[in-house]
Coordinates of C-alpha atoms and ligand atoms in Angstrom, one line a residue:
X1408 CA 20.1 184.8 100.3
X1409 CA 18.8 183.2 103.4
X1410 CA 22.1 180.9 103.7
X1411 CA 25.4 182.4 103.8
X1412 CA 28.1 182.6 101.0
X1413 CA 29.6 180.0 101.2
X1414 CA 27.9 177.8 103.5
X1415 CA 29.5 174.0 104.1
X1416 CA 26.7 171.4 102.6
X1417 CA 27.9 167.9 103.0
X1418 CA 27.3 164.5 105.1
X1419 CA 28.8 163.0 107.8
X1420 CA 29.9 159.1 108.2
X1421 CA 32.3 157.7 111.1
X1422 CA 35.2 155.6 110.6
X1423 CA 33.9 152.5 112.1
X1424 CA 30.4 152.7 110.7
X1425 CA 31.6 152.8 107.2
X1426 CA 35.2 151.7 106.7
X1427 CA 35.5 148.1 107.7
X1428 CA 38.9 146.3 106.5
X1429 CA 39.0 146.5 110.4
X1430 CA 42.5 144.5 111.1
X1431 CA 44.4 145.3 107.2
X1432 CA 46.9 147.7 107.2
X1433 CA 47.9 147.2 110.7
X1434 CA 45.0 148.6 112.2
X1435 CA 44.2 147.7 115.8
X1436 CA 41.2 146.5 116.8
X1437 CA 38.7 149.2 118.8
X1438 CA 36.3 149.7 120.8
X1439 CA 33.1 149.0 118.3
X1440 CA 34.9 145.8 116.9
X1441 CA 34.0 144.1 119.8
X1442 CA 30.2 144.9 119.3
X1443 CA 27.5 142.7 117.7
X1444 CA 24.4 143.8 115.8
X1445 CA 21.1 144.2 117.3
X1446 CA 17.6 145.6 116.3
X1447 CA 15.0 148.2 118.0
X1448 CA 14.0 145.6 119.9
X1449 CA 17.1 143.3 120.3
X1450 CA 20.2 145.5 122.6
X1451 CA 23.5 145.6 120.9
X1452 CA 25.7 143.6 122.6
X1453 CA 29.0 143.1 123.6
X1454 CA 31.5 140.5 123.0
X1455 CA 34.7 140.9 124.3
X1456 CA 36.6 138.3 122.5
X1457 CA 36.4 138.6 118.7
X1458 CA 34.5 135.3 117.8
X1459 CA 34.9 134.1 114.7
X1460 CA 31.1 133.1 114.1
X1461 CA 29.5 135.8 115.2
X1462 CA 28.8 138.8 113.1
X1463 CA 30.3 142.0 113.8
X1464 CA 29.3 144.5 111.5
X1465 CA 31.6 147.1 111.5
X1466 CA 34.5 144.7 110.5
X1467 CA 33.4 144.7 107.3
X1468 CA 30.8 148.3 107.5
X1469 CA 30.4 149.1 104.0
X1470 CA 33.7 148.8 103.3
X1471 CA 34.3 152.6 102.6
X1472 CA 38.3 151.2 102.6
X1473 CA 38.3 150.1 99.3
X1474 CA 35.6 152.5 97.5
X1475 CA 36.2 155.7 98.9
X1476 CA 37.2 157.2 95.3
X1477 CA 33.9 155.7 94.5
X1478 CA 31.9 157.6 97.6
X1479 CA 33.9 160.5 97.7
X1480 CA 32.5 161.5 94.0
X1481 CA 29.1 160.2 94.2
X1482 CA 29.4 162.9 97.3
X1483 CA 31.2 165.7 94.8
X1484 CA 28.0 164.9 92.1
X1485 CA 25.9 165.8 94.9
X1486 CA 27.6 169.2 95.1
X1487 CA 29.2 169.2 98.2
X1488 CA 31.9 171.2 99.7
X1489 CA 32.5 169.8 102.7
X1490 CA 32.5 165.7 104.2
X1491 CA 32.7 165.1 107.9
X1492 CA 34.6 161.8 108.1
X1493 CA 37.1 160.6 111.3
X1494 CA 39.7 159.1 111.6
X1495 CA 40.6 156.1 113.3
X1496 CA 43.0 156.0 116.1
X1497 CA 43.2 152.2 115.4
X1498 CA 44.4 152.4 112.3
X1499 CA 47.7 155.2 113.5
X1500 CA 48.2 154.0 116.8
X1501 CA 47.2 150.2 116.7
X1502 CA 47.6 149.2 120.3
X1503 CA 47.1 153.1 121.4
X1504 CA 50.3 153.5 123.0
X1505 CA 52.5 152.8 120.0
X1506 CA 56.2 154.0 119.8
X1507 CA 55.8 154.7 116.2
X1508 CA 52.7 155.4 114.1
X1509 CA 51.7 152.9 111.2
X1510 CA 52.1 154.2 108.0
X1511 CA 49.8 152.6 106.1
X1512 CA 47.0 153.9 108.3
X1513 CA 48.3 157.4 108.3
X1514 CA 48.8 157.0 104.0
X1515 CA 45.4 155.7 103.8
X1516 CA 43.8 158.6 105.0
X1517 CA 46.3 161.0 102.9
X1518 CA 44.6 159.1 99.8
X1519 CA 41.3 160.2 101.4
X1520 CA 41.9 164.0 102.1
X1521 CA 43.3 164.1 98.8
X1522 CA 41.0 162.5 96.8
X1523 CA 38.1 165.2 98.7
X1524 CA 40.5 168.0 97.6
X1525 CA 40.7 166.2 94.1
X1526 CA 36.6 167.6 94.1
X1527 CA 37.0 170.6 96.2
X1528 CA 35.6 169.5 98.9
X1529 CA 36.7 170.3 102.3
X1530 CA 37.3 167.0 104.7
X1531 CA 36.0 168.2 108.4
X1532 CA 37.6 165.7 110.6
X1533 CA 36.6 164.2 113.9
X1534 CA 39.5 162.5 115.6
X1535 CA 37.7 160.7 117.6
X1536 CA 34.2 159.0 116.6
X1537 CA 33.8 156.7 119.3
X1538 CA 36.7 154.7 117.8
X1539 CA 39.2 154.0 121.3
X1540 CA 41.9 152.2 120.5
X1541 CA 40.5 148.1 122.7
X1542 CA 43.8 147.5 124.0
X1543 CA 43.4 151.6 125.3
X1544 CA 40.5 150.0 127.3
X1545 CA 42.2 146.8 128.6
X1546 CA 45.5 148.4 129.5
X1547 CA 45.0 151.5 130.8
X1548 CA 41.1 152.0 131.6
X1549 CA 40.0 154.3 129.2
X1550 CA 39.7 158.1 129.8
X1551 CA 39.5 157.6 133.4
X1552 CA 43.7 156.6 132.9
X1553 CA 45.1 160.5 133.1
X1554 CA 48.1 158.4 131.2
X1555 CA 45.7 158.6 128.4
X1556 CA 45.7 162.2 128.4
X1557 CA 48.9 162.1 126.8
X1558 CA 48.4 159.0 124.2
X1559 CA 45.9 161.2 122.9
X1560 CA 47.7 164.3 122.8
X1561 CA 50.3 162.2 120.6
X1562 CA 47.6 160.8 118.5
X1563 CA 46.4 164.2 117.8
X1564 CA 50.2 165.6 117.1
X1565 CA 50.6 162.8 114.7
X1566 CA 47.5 164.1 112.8
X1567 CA 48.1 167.2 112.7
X1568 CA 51.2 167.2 111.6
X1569 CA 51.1 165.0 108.5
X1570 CA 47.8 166.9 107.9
X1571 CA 48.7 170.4 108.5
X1572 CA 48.2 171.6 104.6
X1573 CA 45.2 169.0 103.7
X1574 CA 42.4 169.3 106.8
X1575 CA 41.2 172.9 108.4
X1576 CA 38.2 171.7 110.3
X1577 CA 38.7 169.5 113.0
X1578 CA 36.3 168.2 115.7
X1579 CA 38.0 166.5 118.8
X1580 CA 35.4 164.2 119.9
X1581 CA 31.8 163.1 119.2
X1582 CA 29.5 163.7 121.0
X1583 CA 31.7 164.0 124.3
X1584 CA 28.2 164.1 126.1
X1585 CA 26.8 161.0 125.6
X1586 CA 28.0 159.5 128.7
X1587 CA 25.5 161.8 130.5
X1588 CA 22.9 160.6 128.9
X1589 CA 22.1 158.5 132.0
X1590 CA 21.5 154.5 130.5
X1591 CA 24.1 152.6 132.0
X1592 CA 27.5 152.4 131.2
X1593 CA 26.9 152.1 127.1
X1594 CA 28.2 156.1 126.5
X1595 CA 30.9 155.1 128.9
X1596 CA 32.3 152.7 126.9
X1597 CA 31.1 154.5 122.9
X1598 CA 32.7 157.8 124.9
X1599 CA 35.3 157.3 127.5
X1600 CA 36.5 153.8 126.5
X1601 CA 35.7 153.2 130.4
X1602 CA 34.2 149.8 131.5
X1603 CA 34.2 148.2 134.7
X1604 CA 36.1 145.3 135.2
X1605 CA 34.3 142.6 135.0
X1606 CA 32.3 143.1 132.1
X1607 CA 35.7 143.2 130.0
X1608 CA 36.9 139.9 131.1
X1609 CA 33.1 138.3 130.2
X1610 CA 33.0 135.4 128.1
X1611 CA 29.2 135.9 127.1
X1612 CA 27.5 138.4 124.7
X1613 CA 26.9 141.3 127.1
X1614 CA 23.6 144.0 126.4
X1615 CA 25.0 147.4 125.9
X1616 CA 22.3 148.5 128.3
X1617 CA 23.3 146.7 131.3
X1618 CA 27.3 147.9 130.7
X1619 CA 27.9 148.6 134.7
X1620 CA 28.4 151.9 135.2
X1621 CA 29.9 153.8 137.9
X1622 CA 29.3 157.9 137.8
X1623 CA 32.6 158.9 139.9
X1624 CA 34.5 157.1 137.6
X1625 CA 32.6 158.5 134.5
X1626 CA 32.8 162.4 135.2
X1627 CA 36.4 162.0 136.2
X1628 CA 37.1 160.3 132.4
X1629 CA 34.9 163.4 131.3
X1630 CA 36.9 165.5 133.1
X1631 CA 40.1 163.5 131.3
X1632 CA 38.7 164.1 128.1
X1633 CA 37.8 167.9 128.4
X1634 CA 41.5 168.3 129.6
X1635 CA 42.5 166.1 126.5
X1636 CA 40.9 168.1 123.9
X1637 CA 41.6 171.7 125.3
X1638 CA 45.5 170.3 125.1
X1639 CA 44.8 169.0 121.9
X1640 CA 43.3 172.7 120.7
X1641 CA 45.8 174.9 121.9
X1642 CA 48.6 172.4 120.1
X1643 CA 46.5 172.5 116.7
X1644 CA 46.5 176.0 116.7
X1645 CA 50.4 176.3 117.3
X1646 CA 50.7 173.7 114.2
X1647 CA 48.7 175.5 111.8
X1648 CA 46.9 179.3 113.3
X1649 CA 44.3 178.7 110.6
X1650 CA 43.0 175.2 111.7
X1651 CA 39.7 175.5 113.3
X1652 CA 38.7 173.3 116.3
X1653 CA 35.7 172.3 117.5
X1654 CA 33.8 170.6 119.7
X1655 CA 30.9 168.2 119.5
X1656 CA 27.8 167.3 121.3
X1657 CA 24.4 165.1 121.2
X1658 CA 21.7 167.8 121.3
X1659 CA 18.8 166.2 122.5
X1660 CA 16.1 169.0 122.7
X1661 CA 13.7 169.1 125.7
X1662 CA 10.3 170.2 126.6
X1663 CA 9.1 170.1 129.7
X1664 CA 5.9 167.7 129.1
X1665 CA 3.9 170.1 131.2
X1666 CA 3.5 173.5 132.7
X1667 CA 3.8 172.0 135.8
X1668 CA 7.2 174.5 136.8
X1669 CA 8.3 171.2 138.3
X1670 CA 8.5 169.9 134.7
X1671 CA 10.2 173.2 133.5
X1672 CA 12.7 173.1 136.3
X1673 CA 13.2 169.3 136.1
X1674 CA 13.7 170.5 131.9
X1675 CA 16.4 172.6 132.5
X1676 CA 17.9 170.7 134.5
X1677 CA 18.1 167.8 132.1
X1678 CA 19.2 170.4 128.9
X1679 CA 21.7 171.4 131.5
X1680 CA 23.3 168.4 132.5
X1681 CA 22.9 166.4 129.2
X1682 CA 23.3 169.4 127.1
X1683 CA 25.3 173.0 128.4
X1684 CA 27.7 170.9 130.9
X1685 CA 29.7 169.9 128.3
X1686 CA 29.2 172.4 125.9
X1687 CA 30.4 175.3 128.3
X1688 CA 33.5 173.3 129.3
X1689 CA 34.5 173.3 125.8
X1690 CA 33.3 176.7 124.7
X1691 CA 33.7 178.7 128.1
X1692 CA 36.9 177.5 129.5
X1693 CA 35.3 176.4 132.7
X1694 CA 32.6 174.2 134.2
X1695 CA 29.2 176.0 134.5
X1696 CA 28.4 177.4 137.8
X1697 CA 26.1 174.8 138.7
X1698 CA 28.0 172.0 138.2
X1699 CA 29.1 171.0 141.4
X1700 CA 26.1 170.9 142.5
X1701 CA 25.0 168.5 140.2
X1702 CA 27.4 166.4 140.4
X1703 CA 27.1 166.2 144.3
X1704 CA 23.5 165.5 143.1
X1705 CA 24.4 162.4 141.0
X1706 CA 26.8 161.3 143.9
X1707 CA 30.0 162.1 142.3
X1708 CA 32.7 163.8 144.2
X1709 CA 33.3 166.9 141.9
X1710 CA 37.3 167.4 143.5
X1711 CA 38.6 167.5 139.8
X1712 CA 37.1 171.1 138.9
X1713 CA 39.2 172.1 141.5
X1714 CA 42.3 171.0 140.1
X1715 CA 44.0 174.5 139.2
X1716 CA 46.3 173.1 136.6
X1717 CA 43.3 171.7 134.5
X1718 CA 41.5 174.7 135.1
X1719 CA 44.3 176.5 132.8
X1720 CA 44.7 174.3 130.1
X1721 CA 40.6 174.4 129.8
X1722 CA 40.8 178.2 129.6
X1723 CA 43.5 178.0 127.3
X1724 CA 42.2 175.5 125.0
X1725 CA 38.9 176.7 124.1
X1726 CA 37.2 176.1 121.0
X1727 CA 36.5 177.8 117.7
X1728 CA 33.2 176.4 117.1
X1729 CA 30.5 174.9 118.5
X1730 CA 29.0 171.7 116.3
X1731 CA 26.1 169.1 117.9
X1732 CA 23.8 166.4 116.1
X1733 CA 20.4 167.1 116.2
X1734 CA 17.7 164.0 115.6
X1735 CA 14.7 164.9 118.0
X1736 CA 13.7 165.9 121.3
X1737 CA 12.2 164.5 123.9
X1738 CA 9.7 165.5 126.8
X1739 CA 10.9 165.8 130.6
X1740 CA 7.8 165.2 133.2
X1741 CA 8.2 164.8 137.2
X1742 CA 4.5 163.2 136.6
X1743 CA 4.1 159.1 137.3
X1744 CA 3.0 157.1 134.6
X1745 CA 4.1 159.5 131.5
X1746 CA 4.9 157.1 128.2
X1747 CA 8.3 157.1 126.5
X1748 CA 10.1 156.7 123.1
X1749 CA 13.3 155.4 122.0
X1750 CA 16.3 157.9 121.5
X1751 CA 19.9 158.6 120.4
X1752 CA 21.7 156.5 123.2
X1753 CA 18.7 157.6 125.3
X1754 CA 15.0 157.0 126.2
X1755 CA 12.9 160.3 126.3
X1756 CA 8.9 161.1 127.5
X1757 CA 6.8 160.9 124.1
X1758 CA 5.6 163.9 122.7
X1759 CA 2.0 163.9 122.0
X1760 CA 2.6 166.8 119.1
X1761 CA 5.2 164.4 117.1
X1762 CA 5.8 161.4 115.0
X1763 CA 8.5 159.6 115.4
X1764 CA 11.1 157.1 113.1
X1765 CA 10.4 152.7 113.1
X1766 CA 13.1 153.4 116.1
X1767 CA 11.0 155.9 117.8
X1768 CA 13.1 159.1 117.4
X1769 CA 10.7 161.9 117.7
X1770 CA 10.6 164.2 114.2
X1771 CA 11.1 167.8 115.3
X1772 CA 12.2 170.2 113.0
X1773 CA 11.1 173.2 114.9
X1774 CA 13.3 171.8 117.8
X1775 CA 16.2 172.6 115.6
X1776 CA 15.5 176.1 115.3
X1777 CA 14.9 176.5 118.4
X1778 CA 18.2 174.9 119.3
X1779 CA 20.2 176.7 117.3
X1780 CA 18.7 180.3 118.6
X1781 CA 19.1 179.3 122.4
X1782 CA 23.0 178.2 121.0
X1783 CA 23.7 181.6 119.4
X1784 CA 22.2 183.3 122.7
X1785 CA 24.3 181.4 124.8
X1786 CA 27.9 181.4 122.6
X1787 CA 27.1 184.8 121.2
X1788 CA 29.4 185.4 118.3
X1789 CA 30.1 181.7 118.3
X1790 CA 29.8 179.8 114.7
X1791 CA 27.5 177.0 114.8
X1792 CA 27.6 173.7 112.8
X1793 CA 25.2 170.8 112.8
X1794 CA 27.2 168.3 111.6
X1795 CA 24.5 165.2 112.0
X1796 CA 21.3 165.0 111.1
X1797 CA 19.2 162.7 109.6
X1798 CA 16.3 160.1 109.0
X1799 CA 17.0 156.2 109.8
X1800 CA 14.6 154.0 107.7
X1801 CA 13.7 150.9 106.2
X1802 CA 14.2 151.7 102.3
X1803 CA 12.3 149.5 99.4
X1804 CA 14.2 148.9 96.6
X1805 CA 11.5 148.3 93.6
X1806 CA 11.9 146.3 90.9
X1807 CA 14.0 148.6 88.7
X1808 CA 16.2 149.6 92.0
X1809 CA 14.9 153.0 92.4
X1810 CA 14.0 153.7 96.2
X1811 CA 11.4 156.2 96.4
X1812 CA 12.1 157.8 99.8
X1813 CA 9.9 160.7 100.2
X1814 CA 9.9 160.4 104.1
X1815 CA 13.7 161.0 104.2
X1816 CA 13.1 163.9 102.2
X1817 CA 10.4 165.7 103.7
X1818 CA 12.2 164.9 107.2
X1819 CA 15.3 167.0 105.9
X1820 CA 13.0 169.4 103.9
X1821 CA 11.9 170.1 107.4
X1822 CA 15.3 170.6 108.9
X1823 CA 16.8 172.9 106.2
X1824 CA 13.8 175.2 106.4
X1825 CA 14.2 175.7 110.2
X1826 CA 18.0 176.0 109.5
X1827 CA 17.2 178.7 107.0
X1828 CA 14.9 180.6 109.5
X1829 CA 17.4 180.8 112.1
X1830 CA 19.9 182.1 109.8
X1831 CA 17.4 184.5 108.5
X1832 CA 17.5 185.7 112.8
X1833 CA 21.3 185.8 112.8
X1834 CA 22.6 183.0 113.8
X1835 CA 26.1 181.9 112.9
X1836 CA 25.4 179.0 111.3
X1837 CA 28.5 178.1 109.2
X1838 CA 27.5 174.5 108.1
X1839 CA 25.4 171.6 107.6
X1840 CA 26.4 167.8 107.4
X1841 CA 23.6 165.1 107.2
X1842 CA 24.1 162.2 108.7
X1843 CA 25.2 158.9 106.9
X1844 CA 24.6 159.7 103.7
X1845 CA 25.4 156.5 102.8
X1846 CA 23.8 153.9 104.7
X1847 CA 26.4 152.7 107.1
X1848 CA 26.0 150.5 110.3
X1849 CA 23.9 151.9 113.1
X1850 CA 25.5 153.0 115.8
X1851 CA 22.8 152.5 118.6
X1852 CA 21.7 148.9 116.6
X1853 CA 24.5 147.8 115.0
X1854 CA 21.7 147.2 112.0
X1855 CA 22.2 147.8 108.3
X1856 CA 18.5 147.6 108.1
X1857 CA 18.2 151.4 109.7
X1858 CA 19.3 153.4 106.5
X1859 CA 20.1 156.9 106.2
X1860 CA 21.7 157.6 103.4
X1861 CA 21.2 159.2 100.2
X1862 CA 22.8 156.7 98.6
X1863 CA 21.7 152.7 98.7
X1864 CA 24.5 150.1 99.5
X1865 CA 23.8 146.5 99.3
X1866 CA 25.0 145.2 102.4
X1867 CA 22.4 143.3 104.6
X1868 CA 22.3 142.2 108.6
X1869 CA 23.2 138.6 107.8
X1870 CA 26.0 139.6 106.1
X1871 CA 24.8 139.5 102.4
X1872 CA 25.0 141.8 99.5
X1873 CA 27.9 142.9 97.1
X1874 CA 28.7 146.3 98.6
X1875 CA 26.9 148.2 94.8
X1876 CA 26.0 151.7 95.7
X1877 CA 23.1 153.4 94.1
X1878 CA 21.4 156.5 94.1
X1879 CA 18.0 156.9 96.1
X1880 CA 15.2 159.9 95.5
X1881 CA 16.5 161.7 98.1
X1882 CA 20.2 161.5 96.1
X1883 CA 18.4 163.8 93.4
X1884 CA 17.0 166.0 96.2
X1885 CA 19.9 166.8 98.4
X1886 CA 22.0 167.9 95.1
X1887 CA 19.4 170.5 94.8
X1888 CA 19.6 171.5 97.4
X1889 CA 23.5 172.0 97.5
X1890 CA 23.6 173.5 94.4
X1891 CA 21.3 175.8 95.1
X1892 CA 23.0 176.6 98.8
X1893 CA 19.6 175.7 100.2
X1894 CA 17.3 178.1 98.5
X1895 CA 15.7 174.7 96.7
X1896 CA 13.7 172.3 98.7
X1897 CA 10.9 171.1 96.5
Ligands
LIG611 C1 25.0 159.6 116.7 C2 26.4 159.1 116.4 C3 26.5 158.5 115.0 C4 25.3 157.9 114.4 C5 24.0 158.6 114.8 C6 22.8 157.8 114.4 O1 24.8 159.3 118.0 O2 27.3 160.1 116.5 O3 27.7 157.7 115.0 O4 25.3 156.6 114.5 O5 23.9 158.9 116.1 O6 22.5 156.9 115.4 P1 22.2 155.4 115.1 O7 23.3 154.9 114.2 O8 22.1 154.7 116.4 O9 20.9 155.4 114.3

């Protein structure tokens, strides 16, 4: 079998993509609740007071709040064993800094985990998706608060506790890296829950991509954040030995556009800042060798890797695996006048070899295997997940509400096989979780209009549509493919 026994085949959603019911149960309000909808060609913006005419999508997502029994066995029909899922730190700690946690937030998600067990499947938990508490952002600054350190460290102690005999798998946060990915301040605020001052006290719809940003302030949060989640993985593994705790990245592959060894230089050195810093932090113990310089590159002062105490805790908290989302890659060029495509938080050089989505995310599937061998080269011994991946579309519903989606399918078709190859060299890849495989709210967009899932739910950008779920082609597909632990992909 070119997949392991017992490989983990699932999807992953977020908490504020899909849940909605964004204030009931005394949840707090977080950071994407004050973010409106947008398109590929329209920014997301920001709002920073909640205004009652405008449309924010993820207050009402696709309301996953009231039909997760619904989800959570359309997801067990498919065959899965494993959903990736997070919690919101809104809905346990409202304000962030909470004397108490709420209860109904903390029984909501006990209904959850046990209605996953209910079908054997195994909830993989990311404790943070982006989902910073607001008033963690007003009050205290974000990550780049060391006060925050310790909010999160309770968070995470609350968690762990209550769900020390129901979740194994946890992943501290997503895609910690996105705040390098160099466009402003938007991964700041998705990331860090760090914005500068004056764009929280606006009064006026603000672009996500002119967020101000301020790259001393950023890679000290970062720094706040590794810190937080090595405490946070040493603590989980004194509550329960057998969790395992990982970490999580956006991979975005690169190619340098040319052999031009100022492109391969100028390559690695954006796989190595967007890509390994973070990663070797989290995996290592301690910031790569080349990170000072860097950082003295980007203008930051990098005094905060020489901070002895942190340098402990990173050592002592590394993680058990290594997990990443992997869309596309992009091309890296020192030449003038090169094109570009849109990206995940990101714009990248267009590769003249690949197609690319409506939102102009190059397909690559051999970037994945690729990926996943330079991983198990640089981790050796380390398991390997990729928890997201997946194909954002427009979907046709026909008459008889079938949705024919063969381009979803042959884009994961694609992915699995190069999956399967690089298990077949030896890497330890434990898992696999496709990304929204329900349609949810886009992240980058805010649109419902960019579907991923395998599984249809009405729910429109101006706010129409009953919340009815269906099953697409690709529904059909990906059981196959589960059932048959990936050996079935026609
Ligand atoms: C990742 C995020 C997800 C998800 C995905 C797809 O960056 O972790 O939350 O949204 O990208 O991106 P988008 O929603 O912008 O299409």
């Amino acid at each position: 079998m070119s997949f392991p026994k017992g490989f983990l085949w699932g999807g992953a959603v977020a908490a504020n993509q899909c849940e909605g019911a964004y204030l009931e149960d005394g949840k707090g309000l977080s950071v994407p609740d004050m973010l409106l909808g947008g398109d590929v060609n329209t920014p997301r913006t920001f709002l920073p007071v909640t205004d009652p005419n405008a449309f924010y999508p993820s207050h009402e997502a696709i309301d996953f709040y009231h039909h997760y029994k619904e989800d959570i066995a359309l997801f067990a029909e498919m065959g899965w064993n494993v959903f990736r899922l997070s919690i919101n730190w809104g809905r346990i700690y409202p304000n962030g800094d909470d004397a108490e946690p709420n209860e109904a937030g903390l029984a909501f998600y006990d209904s959850v985990f046990d209605e996953c067990r209910k079908h054997n499947i195994e909830p993989l938990v990311t404790i943070c998706h982006y989902e910073i508490p607001w008033a963690i952002v007003t009050n205290y600054g974000g990550f780049a608060n060391r006060k925050v350190i310790d909010l999160f460290v309770k968070y995470c102690e609350t968690i762990f506790r209550r769900y020390k005999n129901k979740v194994k798998y946890w992943l501290t946060f997503n895609e910690i890296n996105i705040c390098c990915m160099g466009e402003g301040g938007i991964g700041d605020l998705y990331g860090l829950g760090v914005m500068d001052e004056e764009d929280i006290k606006a009064t006026h719809p603000i672009k996500l991509s002119d967020l101000k940003n301020n790259k001393q302030r950023t890679f000290e949060a970062l720094h706040n954040e590794f810190v937080a989640s090595a405490k946070v993985v040493k603590l989980g593994h004194e509550i329960n030995p057998d969790f395992m705790i990982g970490n999580m990245i956006a991979h975005v592959t690169a190619y340098p556009l040319t052999p031009d060894p100022k492109d391969v230089l100028a390559c690695d050195h954006e796989e190595n800042l967007k890509n390994n810093l973070c990663c070797d932090v989290q995996v290592r113990g301690c910031y790569p060798i080349w990170a000072k310089k860097y950082l003295k590159e980007l203008g930051v002062d990098p005094y905060f890797i020489d901070n002895e105490e942190d340098a402990k805790i990173l050592k002592e908290g590394t993680v058990d695996f290594h997990t990443f989302s992997y869309y596309m890659s992009n091309c890296i060029t020192t030449h003038e006048g090169a094109e570009t495509t849109g990206g995940n938080m990101t714009h990248g050089g267009k590769n003249p070899y690949l197609k690319a989505s409506d939102w102009g995310w190059q397909i690559d599937p051999d970037g994945l295997e690729h990926t996943l061998e330079t991983l198990a080269d640089r981790y050796p011994g380390l398991p390997l997940m990729v928890v997201e991946n997946g194909f954002g579309a427009f979907d046709k519903v026909e008459e008889d509400g079938s949705i024919h989606d063969t381009y979803r399918i042959d884009y994961f078709k694609g992915h699995i096989q190069s999956m399967k190859k690089a298990c077949e060299a030896g890497v330890p890849l434990i898992g696999y979780t496709t990304w929204g495989p329900i349609d949810l709210v886009s992240a980058g967009t805010g649109q419902y209009a960019k579907r991923y899932g395998f599984i249809y739910v009405d729910r429109h950008d101006d706010g129409t549509g009953d919340f009815s779920r269906s099953r697409k082609d690709s529904f059909y597909w990906y059981k196959k493919v589960c059932e048959s632990n990936g050996e079935i992909l026609d």
